[in-house]
Each structure stands twice: as structure tokens, then as C-alpha cells.
Amino acid sequence: MEAGGTPADAPVLAVDIGGTKLAAAVVEPGGRIAVSDRIPTPNNPGTDAEGLWRTLAAMLDKLVAEAGGPALAGVGVGCGGPMTWPDAHVSPLNIPAWRDFPLRDRLRETYPGLPVRVHNDAICLAIGEHWRGAGRGRDNMLGMVVSTGVGGGLILNGRLIDGASGNAGHIGHIVVDPTGPTCECGGRGCLEAIARGPGLVAWAREEGWHGTTGVALAADARRGHPVAQSAMRRAGHALGLAIASATHLCDLEVVSIGGGISQAGALLFDPLEETLRTYARMEFARRVSVVPAALGQTSGLVGAAALIFEPDKYWTGAD
């Protein structure tokens, strides 16, 4: 038994909150997911903050019951930002119902006596990939999400780098084209404005493509649609530029990319690699490898669990 009577092999309740899905899992100390669940995020105009919270709380109750009601080591959460950190008053851009919502406080009330740690969802992906995925055994890596937004988390010397406000690694707002599209942050030409799914769809539609989703865009690119293929090349080029800059700045060994757009495969990764190798000219930067997230859609959940299991590496906030 550990201090406080919690069994040494107690699992963690891990949660991944995004604009399209709410996911949760009971994760064992080695990173194995024992049970999990996933539902669409209630994001219709009639959804209010309390309604969304009730949906999440009910899913977590059901999941813990399915796992047999085990004693838990804690609750780890990845959530879209922005948020205040580490107290986790969250205002996800793609979840309008939550503005300054006290997520960590609510979870502490629901699971009294347990550590509750909340971080950005892209940071949790980076943690998961470092702990049990593509970055395992490497000390210096960047984990990225390329989906409805573009985010990242930075591991240097084997530890998560939080920065002054918990936002270190936010590669989505590196400027890759100063004359490019306006970003939701208010800037222009950010990586996120160009490479995120809705941005790619908007660009492709302006160029004559008639679809409406990033999934359809990738499918059409695989079938040879010239505009869809150009959209993927555009995203890959922007990602390559940003990763070249990040690699020169941070001396990275590996970059792991997850999220829906990353599932386009070679359509995205080939132009990314071409651009990266064109601009990563310093000898140390040429060693970086860029790979899809090894844990796939579970990276964020595994990383959220590691906030509890491996605090010496991944948690510097107050409990």
C-alpha cells in the first residue's frame, strides 16, 4: 500500500476532452488501458456549462463502475485550451459552453481526496508519446496534435517543459507565412491557421473543392483530386517549416504527430519531410525524425494518466 491507503497498483482515471469527443479510460500503472469509453461532445447551441459537465460526470461514473469500482490513484485530464494552469479554469475554443469553467475544482469535488491534474490536451499527447509511445527512450521530443487545431507539448532532458504559464510547446502559433490567413488567435499566418482541418477545408473550397470535412478532403486526396492533394501539400509544407524552426531552437530527437489530419499518412508526411529536409540545414537538426503518434487515438489518455503516475517527469503544478 502507498501512503493514504491507496494500493500500489491502483489505476488512474484518465480523461481527454475535445471539441468533437469526450474520452475516458481506466489506465493501469504500466500504461495499459483496462476499460475506456468515448462519446461525442455535446456541442449544440442549446448545451450549457452544467449540461456538459453532467454528461461528462455520468460517463465517468459509468466507466468506473464498468472497471469494478477500483480504488483510484488519481484523476488525470487533458483538455483543449486556453486554460489557466494549473488550477484549470478552462475555456476551450471549440467548446463554447465552457468559459472559465472550474474543471479541476469540479473533479476534486467528485473524487475527494484524490490528486486531480489537468493539462492541455496536446501536452498530454506529448506526454503519452514520450512515456509509452514514439518518444520512449528519447529525452528531447515534441508531440503535436493536428486536428481542429494545432497544438504541441515539449519534452526536454526527459521532462515536460511547462513555461511561465503552462503553454510551452504551443507550436500551432509559430508564424509560417506572414502574409497567410488570419488565425483565431488574432495573428496572421500561424501554423494552426493553415494546417488545421477547418482551415484546409476552407482553402480547398475556395479553390473549387466541394466537400465539407477534413476526412472527406483526405479521402479525395487519396483518390487523386488535385485540389485536395494541394491542400495536403500546403499543410505538410507549413508543418515542415514549423518543425524545422522548433528543431533548431530545441535540438529535438523526434517529433510525434497525432490528431485527425495526421491520419492522412503519406499525403501529409511526404511534403512535410521534403520541406523539413530543405530547411533543417544545421547538422544537429538533420537527425530529427518525424513520425505518426505510436499510440494513435489513445495518446492523450495515456499521457493524462502519466500526470498522476510520473509526476517527477510530467507535473510541476501545485496539487
Tab-separated table of C-alpha atoms in Angstrom:
chain	number	residue	atom	x	y	z
A	1	MET	CA	0.000	0.000	0.000
A	2	GLU	CA	1.067	3.558	-0.698
A	3	ALA	CA	0.621	6.499	1.670
A	4	GLY	CA	-3.031	7.158	2.395
A	5	GLY	CA	-4.031	3.509	1.901
A	6	THR	CA	-4.097	3.532	-1.919
A	7	PRO	CA	-2.846	0.230	-3.394
A	8	ALA	CA	0.490	0.497	-5.189
A	9	ASP	CA	-1.092	-0.941	-8.339
A	10	ALA	CA	-4.111	1.388	-8.269
A	11	PRO	CA	-5.172	2.663	-11.710
A	12	VAL	CA	-5.784	6.224	-12.815
A	13	LEU	CA	-8.980	7.657	-14.243
A	14	ALA	CA	-7.814	9.435	-17.405
A	15	VAL	CA	-9.932	11.917	-19.369
A	16	ASP	CA	-9.476	13.528	-22.788
A	17	ILE	CA	-11.798	16.454	-23.549
A	18	GLY	CA	-12.038	17.868	-27.067
A	19	GLY	CA	-14.435	19.673	-29.335
A	20	THR	CA	-15.611	16.507	-31.091
A	21	LYS	CA	-15.302	13.841	-28.390
A	22	LEU	CA	-15.192	13.144	-24.677
A	23	ALA	CA	-12.972	10.135	-23.980
A	24	ALA	CA	-12.043	8.449	-20.732
A	25	ALA	CA	-10.220	5.353	-19.593
A	26	VAL	CA	-9.124	3.484	-16.503
A	27	VAL	CA	-5.368	3.175	-17.027
A	28	GLU	CA	-3.085	0.766	-15.199
A	29	PRO	CA	0.343	1.813	-13.836
A	30	GLY	CA	2.220	0.456	-16.852
A	31	GLY	CA	0.066	2.479	-19.242
A	32	ARG	CA	-2.312	-0.293	-20.322
A	33	ILE	CA	-5.909	0.816	-20.804
A	34	ALA	CA	-8.198	-1.501	-18.833
A	35	VAL	CA	-11.550	-0.058	-19.937
A	36	SER	CA	-12.447	3.001	-21.967
A	37	ASP	CA	-15.367	4.939	-23.376
A	38	ARG	CA	-15.839	7.684	-25.932
A	39	ILE	CA	-18.876	9.809	-26.786
A	40	PRO	CA	-19.475	12.852	-28.997
A	41	THR	CA	-19.033	16.172	-27.205
A	42	PRO	CA	-22.462	17.752	-26.675
A	43	ASN	CA	-21.730	20.921	-28.608
A	44	ASN	CA	-25.103	22.031	-29.935
A	45	PRO	CA	-26.216	25.635	-29.314
A	46	GLY	CA	-28.557	24.581	-26.504
A	47	THR	CA	-25.815	22.953	-24.419
A	48	ASP	CA	-24.841	24.947	-21.331
A	49	ALA	CA	-21.895	24.529	-18.973
A	50	GLU	CA	-23.759	22.419	-16.419
A	51	GLY	CA	-25.309	20.196	-19.065
A	52	LEU	CA	-21.888	19.413	-20.500
A	53	TRP	CA	-20.496	18.741	-17.036
A	54	ARG	CA	-23.362	16.346	-16.213
A	55	THR	CA	-22.705	14.433	-19.440
A	56	LEU	CA	-19.017	14.081	-18.594
A	57	ALA	CA	-19.662	13.128	-14.954
A	58	ALA	CA	-22.188	10.456	-15.972
A	59	MET	CA	-19.723	8.945	-18.448
A	60	LEU	CA	-17.009	8.803	-15.780
A	61	ASP	CA	-19.356	7.208	-13.236
A	62	LYS	CA	-20.346	4.547	-15.765
A	63	LEU	CA	-16.743	3.850	-16.726
A	64	VAL	CA	-15.505	3.428	-13.146
A	65	ALA	CA	-18.425	1.101	-12.441
A	66	GLU	CA	-17.564	-0.996	-15.511
A	67	ALA	CA	-13.996	-1.281	-14.193
A	68	GLY	CA	-15.344	-2.750	-10.955
A	69	GLY	CA	-15.151	0.399	-8.846
A	70	PRO	CA	-11.423	0.170	-8.117
A	71	ALA	CA	-9.580	2.410	-5.682
A	72	LEU	CA	-8.020	5.092	-7.867
A	73	ALA	CA	-4.566	6.645	-7.658
A	74	GLY	CA	-5.885	9.914	-9.069
A	75	VAL	CA	-7.537	11.668	-11.982
A	76	GLY	CA	-5.533	12.953	-14.956
A	77	VAL	CA	-7.108	15.135	-17.637
A	78	GLY	CA	-6.180	16.580	-20.992
A	79	CYS	CA	-8.470	19.383	-22.160
A	80	GLY	CA	-8.474	21.798	-25.056
A	81	GLY	CA	-7.347	25.312	-24.232
A	82	PRO	CA	-6.962	28.013	-23.358
A	83	MET	CA	-6.995	27.414	-19.631
A	84	THR	CA	-5.490	28.894	-16.521
A	85	TRP	CA	-2.852	26.499	-15.269
A	86	PRO	CA	-2.519	24.606	-13.008
A	87	ASP	CA	-5.929	25.458	-11.492
A	88	ALA	CA	-7.610	24.565	-14.816
A	89	HIS	CA	-10.362	27.068	-15.321
A	90	VAL	CA	-10.955	26.025	-18.925
A	91	SER	CA	-12.273	27.959	-21.932
A	92	PRO	CA	-11.758	25.602	-24.897
A	93	LEU	CA	-12.061	27.439	-28.213
A	94	ASN	CA	-14.050	24.559	-29.682
A	95	ILE	CA	-16.362	24.042	-26.669
A	96	PRO	CA	-18.388	27.277	-26.391
A	97	ALA	CA	-20.385	26.034	-23.388
A	98	TRP	CA	-17.329	26.209	-21.130
A	99	ARG	CA	-15.899	29.637	-20.457
A	100	ASP	CA	-13.730	29.880	-17.345
A	101	PHE	CA	-15.272	26.586	-16.225
A	102	PRO	CA	-13.665	25.297	-12.987
A	103	LEU	CA	-12.955	21.799	-14.290
A	104	ARG	CA	-10.315	20.829	-11.759
A	105	ASP	CA	-12.409	22.041	-8.826
A	106	ARG	CA	-15.432	20.066	-10.037
A	107	LEU	CA	-13.404	16.893	-10.391
A	108	ARG	CA	-11.900	17.376	-6.936
A	109	GLU	CA	-15.424	17.635	-5.514
A	110	THR	CA	-16.432	14.465	-7.349
A	111	TYR	CA	-13.321	12.496	-6.339
A	112	PRO	CA	-12.427	13.877	-2.892
A	113	GLY	CA	-9.023	13.056	-1.507
A	114	LEU	CA	-7.520	12.144	-4.883
A	115	PRO	CA	-4.920	14.160	-6.791
A	116	VAL	CA	-6.522	15.779	-9.846
A	117	ARG	CA	-4.153	17.134	-12.509
A	118	VAL	CA	-5.266	18.868	-15.684
A	119	HIS	CA	-3.152	19.942	-18.638
A	120	ASN	CA	-3.627	20.931	-22.259
A	121	ASP	CA	-4.747	18.030	-24.460
A	122	ALA	CA	-1.831	18.420	-26.880
A	123	ILE	CA	0.593	18.373	-23.955
A	124	CYS	CA	-0.999	15.146	-22.744
A	125	LEU	CA	-0.465	13.631	-26.194
A	126	ALA	CA	3.209	14.603	-25.982
A	127	ILE	CA	3.482	13.058	-22.516
A	128	GLY	CA	1.811	9.834	-23.627
A	129	GLU	CA	4.083	9.515	-26.645
A	130	HIS	CA	7.167	10.162	-24.516
A	131	TRP	CA	6.155	7.788	-21.733
A	132	ARG	CA	4.878	4.847	-23.786
A	133	GLY	CA	4.909	5.812	-27.479
A	134	ALA	CA	7.159	7.052	-30.265
A	135	GLY	CA	9.357	9.089	-27.924
A	136	ARG	CA	10.030	6.297	-25.441
A	137	GLY	CA	13.737	6.205	-24.648
A	138	ARG	CA	14.320	9.679	-26.097
A	139	ASP	CA	14.934	12.718	-23.906
A	140	ASN	CA	14.047	15.509	-26.330
A	141	MET	CA	10.841	15.437	-28.314
A	142	LEU	CA	7.883	17.464	-29.490
A	143	GLY	CA	4.422	15.937	-29.520
A	144	MET	CA	1.849	17.541	-31.815
A	145	VAL	CA	-1.884	17.384	-32.443
A	146	VAL	CA	-3.073	18.347	-35.942
A	147	SER	CA	-6.850	18.277	-35.941
A	148	THR	CA	-9.431	21.044	-35.493
A	149	GLY	CA	-6.493	22.984	-34.066
A	150	VAL	CA	-2.737	22.548	-33.927
A	151	GLY	CA	-1.087	22.197	-30.531
A	152	GLY	CA	2.011	20.721	-29.003
A	153	GLY	CA	3.928	19.711	-25.929
A	154	LEU	CA	7.667	19.861	-25.381
A	155	ILE	CA	9.862	17.334	-23.571
A	156	LEU	CA	13.479	18.372	-22.985
A	157	ASN	CA	16.074	16.437	-20.986
A	158	GLY	CA	13.411	13.853	-20.220
A	159	ARG	CA	10.946	16.234	-18.574
A	160	LEU	CA	7.901	18.198	-19.653
A	161	ILE	CA	8.627	21.891	-20.147
A	162	ASP	CA	5.687	23.973	-18.926
A	163	GLY	CA	6.977	27.511	-19.393
A	164	ALA	CA	5.744	30.556	-17.493
A	165	SER	CA	2.039	29.837	-17.965
A	166	GLY	CA	1.916	26.130	-18.838
A	167	ASN	CA	1.853	26.855	-22.584
A	168	ALA	CA	5.373	25.907	-23.671
A	169	GLY	CA	5.434	23.903	-26.893
A	170	HIS	CA	2.481	25.737	-28.446
A	171	ILE	CA	3.804	25.225	-31.963
A	172	GLY	CA	0.456	25.998	-33.578
A	173	HIS	CA	1.196	29.701	-33.277
A	174	ILE	CA	4.599	29.729	-34.908
A	175	VAL	CA	4.217	32.033	-37.916
A	176	VAL	CA	4.980	30.133	-41.113
A	177	ASP	CA	3.538	32.645	-43.612
A	178	PRO	CA	3.372	36.325	-42.564
A	179	THR	CA	1.012	37.037	-45.490
A	180	GLY	CA	-1.142	33.979	-44.786
A	181	PRO	CA	-4.666	33.648	-43.399
A	182	THR	CA	-5.831	35.264	-40.192
A	183	CYS	CA	-5.667	32.969	-37.178
A	184	GLU	CA	-8.282	32.709	-34.427
A	185	CYS	CA	-5.612	34.000	-32.030
A	186	GLY	CA	-5.706	37.330	-33.882
A	187	GLY	CA	-2.393	36.834	-35.663
A	188	ARG	CA	-1.711	36.101	-39.301
A	189	GLY	CA	-0.056	33.124	-40.941
A	190	CYS	CA	0.152	30.873	-37.875
A	191	LEU	CA	0.717	27.180	-38.486
A	192	GLU	CA	-2.716	26.499	-36.995
A	193	ALA	CA	-4.452	28.868	-39.405
A	194	ILE	CA	-3.013	26.933	-42.349
A	195	ALA	CA	-2.761	23.291	-41.245
A	196	ARG	CA	-5.797	22.712	-39.028
A	197	GLY	CA	-8.636	20.728	-40.582
A	198	PRO	CA	-11.215	23.526	-40.907
A	199	GLY	CA	-8.554	25.816	-42.401
A	200	LEU	CA	-7.639	23.228	-45.022
A	201	VAL	CA	-11.295	22.685	-45.877
A	202	ALA	CA	-11.901	26.435	-46.248
A	203	TRP	CA	-8.854	26.837	-48.505
A	204	ALA	CA	-9.840	23.858	-50.671
A	205	ARG	CA	-13.394	25.118	-51.095
A	206	GLU	CA	-12.068	28.481	-52.259
A	207	GLU	CA	-10.047	26.540	-54.836
A	208	GLY	CA	-13.123	24.724	-56.160
A	209	TRP	CA	-13.376	21.609	-53.993
A	210	HIS	CA	-16.971	20.863	-52.914
A	211	GLY	CA	-16.589	18.791	-49.745
A	212	THR	CA	-17.142	19.900	-46.167
A	213	THR	CA	-14.867	17.893	-43.829
A	214	GLY	CA	-11.206	17.123	-43.347
A	215	VAL	CA	-11.973	13.388	-43.574
A	216	ALA	CA	-13.560	13.884	-47.000
A	217	LEU	CA	-10.656	16.082	-48.071
A	218	ALA	CA	-8.109	13.396	-47.204
A	219	ALA	CA	-10.214	10.734	-48.922
A	220	ASP	CA	-10.423	12.817	-52.101
A	221	ALA	CA	-6.681	13.448	-51.957
A	222	ARG	CA	-6.085	9.687	-51.844
A	223	ARG	CA	-8.325	9.338	-54.914
A	224	GLY	CA	-6.203	11.876	-56.771
A	225	HIS	CA	-8.336	15.027	-56.571
A	226	PRO	CA	-5.833	17.788	-57.463
A	227	VAL	CA	-7.205	20.455	-55.108
A	228	ALA	CA	-7.406	18.008	-52.184
A	229	GLN	CA	-3.839	16.908	-52.844
A	230	SER	CA	-2.724	20.537	-52.981
A	231	ALA	CA	-4.396	21.152	-49.626
A	232	MET	CA	-2.449	18.297	-48.054
A	233	ARG	CA	0.798	19.565	-49.585
A	234	ARG	CA	0.001	23.012	-48.196
A	235	ALA	CA	-0.447	21.578	-44.701
A	236	GLY	CA	2.671	19.418	-44.957
A	237	HIS	CA	4.759	22.366	-46.124
A	238	ALA	CA	3.581	24.527	-43.207
A	239	LEU	CA	4.264	21.737	-40.712
A	240	GLY	CA	7.733	21.160	-42.139
A	241	LEU	CA	8.607	24.825	-41.756
A	242	ALA	CA	7.414	24.944	-38.148
A	243	ILE	CA	9.160	21.720	-37.173
A	244	ALA	CA	12.430	22.895	-38.757
A	245	SER	CA	12.274	26.037	-36.617
A	246	ALA	CA	11.379	24.118	-33.456
A	247	THR	CA	14.172	21.603	-34.068
A	248	HIS	CA	16.801	24.292	-34.484
A	249	LEU	CA	15.578	26.001	-31.319
A	250	CYS	CA	15.217	22.919	-29.092
A	251	ASP	CA	17.603	20.307	-30.567
A	252	LEU	CA	14.856	17.696	-30.897
A	253	GLU	CA	15.350	13.990	-31.495
A	254	VAL	CA	11.810	13.065	-32.515
A	255	VAL	CA	8.513	14.747	-33.361
A	256	SER	CA	5.371	12.653	-32.919
A	257	ILE	CA	2.191	13.837	-34.655
A	258	GLY	CA	-1.342	12.748	-33.779
A	259	GLY	CA	-4.831	14.034	-34.451
A	260	GLY	CA	-7.287	13.520	-37.270
A	261	ILE	CA	-5.352	15.262	-40.037
A	262	SER	CA	-2.242	13.207	-39.255
A	263	GLN	CA	-4.162	10.121	-40.359
A	264	ALA	CA	-3.801	11.286	-43.968
A	265	GLY	CA	-0.474	9.434	-43.959
A	266	ALA	CA	1.971	9.979	-46.807
A	267	LEU	CA	-0.218	12.700	-48.317
A	268	LEU	CA	0.782	14.846	-45.340
A	269	PHE	CA	4.085	13.360	-44.232
A	270	ASP	CA	5.801	13.321	-47.635
A	271	PRO	CA	5.582	17.105	-48.228
A	272	LEU	CA	6.351	17.638	-44.532
A	273	GLU	CA	9.571	15.634	-44.849
A	274	GLU	CA	10.552	17.372	-48.092
A	275	THR	CA	10.138	20.805	-46.516
A	276	LEU	CA	11.796	19.809	-43.246
A	277	ARG	CA	14.877	18.480	-45.013
A	278	THR	CA	15.056	21.641	-47.132
A	279	TYR	CA	15.045	23.968	-44.119
A	280	ALA	CA	16.666	21.897	-41.346
A	281	ARG	CA	20.202	22.664	-42.507
A	282	MET	CA	22.259	22.555	-39.316
A	283	GLU	CA	23.838	19.137	-38.858
A	284	PHE	CA	22.243	18.523	-35.437
A	285	ALA	CA	18.795	19.356	-36.807
A	286	ARG	CA	19.059	16.832	-39.624
A	287	ARG	CA	18.915	13.981	-37.117
A	288	VAL	CA	15.306	14.645	-36.104
A	289	SER	CA	12.711	12.042	-37.069
A	290	VAL	CA	9.028	12.858	-37.615
A	291	VAL	CA	6.575	10.007	-37.075
A	292	PRO	CA	2.852	9.413	-36.545
A	293	ALA	CA	1.783	9.062	-32.925
A	294	ALA	CA	2.539	5.460	-31.982
A	295	LEU	CA	-0.373	5.288	-29.527
A	296	GLY	CA	-2.873	6.657	-32.034
A	297	GLN	CA	-6.089	7.959	-30.549
A	298	THR	CA	-5.129	6.807	-27.033
A	299	SER	CA	-2.025	9.029	-26.705
A	300	GLY	CA	-3.854	11.750	-24.810
A	301	LEU	CA	-5.430	9.336	-22.332
A	302	VAL	CA	-2.136	7.603	-21.608
A	303	GLY	CA	-0.480	10.998	-21.163
A	304	ALA	CA	-3.209	12.198	-18.821
A	305	ALA	CA	-2.631	9.097	-16.694
A	306	ALA	CA	1.104	9.808	-16.601
A	307	LEU	CA	0.375	13.159	-14.920
A	308	ILE	CA	-0.500	11.011	-11.905
A	309	PHE	CA	1.871	8.071	-12.356
A	310	GLU	CA	5.019	10.050	-13.253
A	311	PRO	CA	4.815	13.496	-11.623
A	312	ASP	CA	8.587	13.860	-11.355
A	313	LYS	CA	8.750	13.957	-15.152
A	314	TYR	CA	5.440	15.487	-16.143
A	315	TRP	CA	3.879	17.607	-13.393
A	316	THR	CA	5.290	20.796	-11.886
A	317	GLY	CA	1.991	22.371	-10.848
A	318	ALA	CA	0.648	22.592	-7.325
A	319	ASP	CA	-1.636	19.850	-6.027
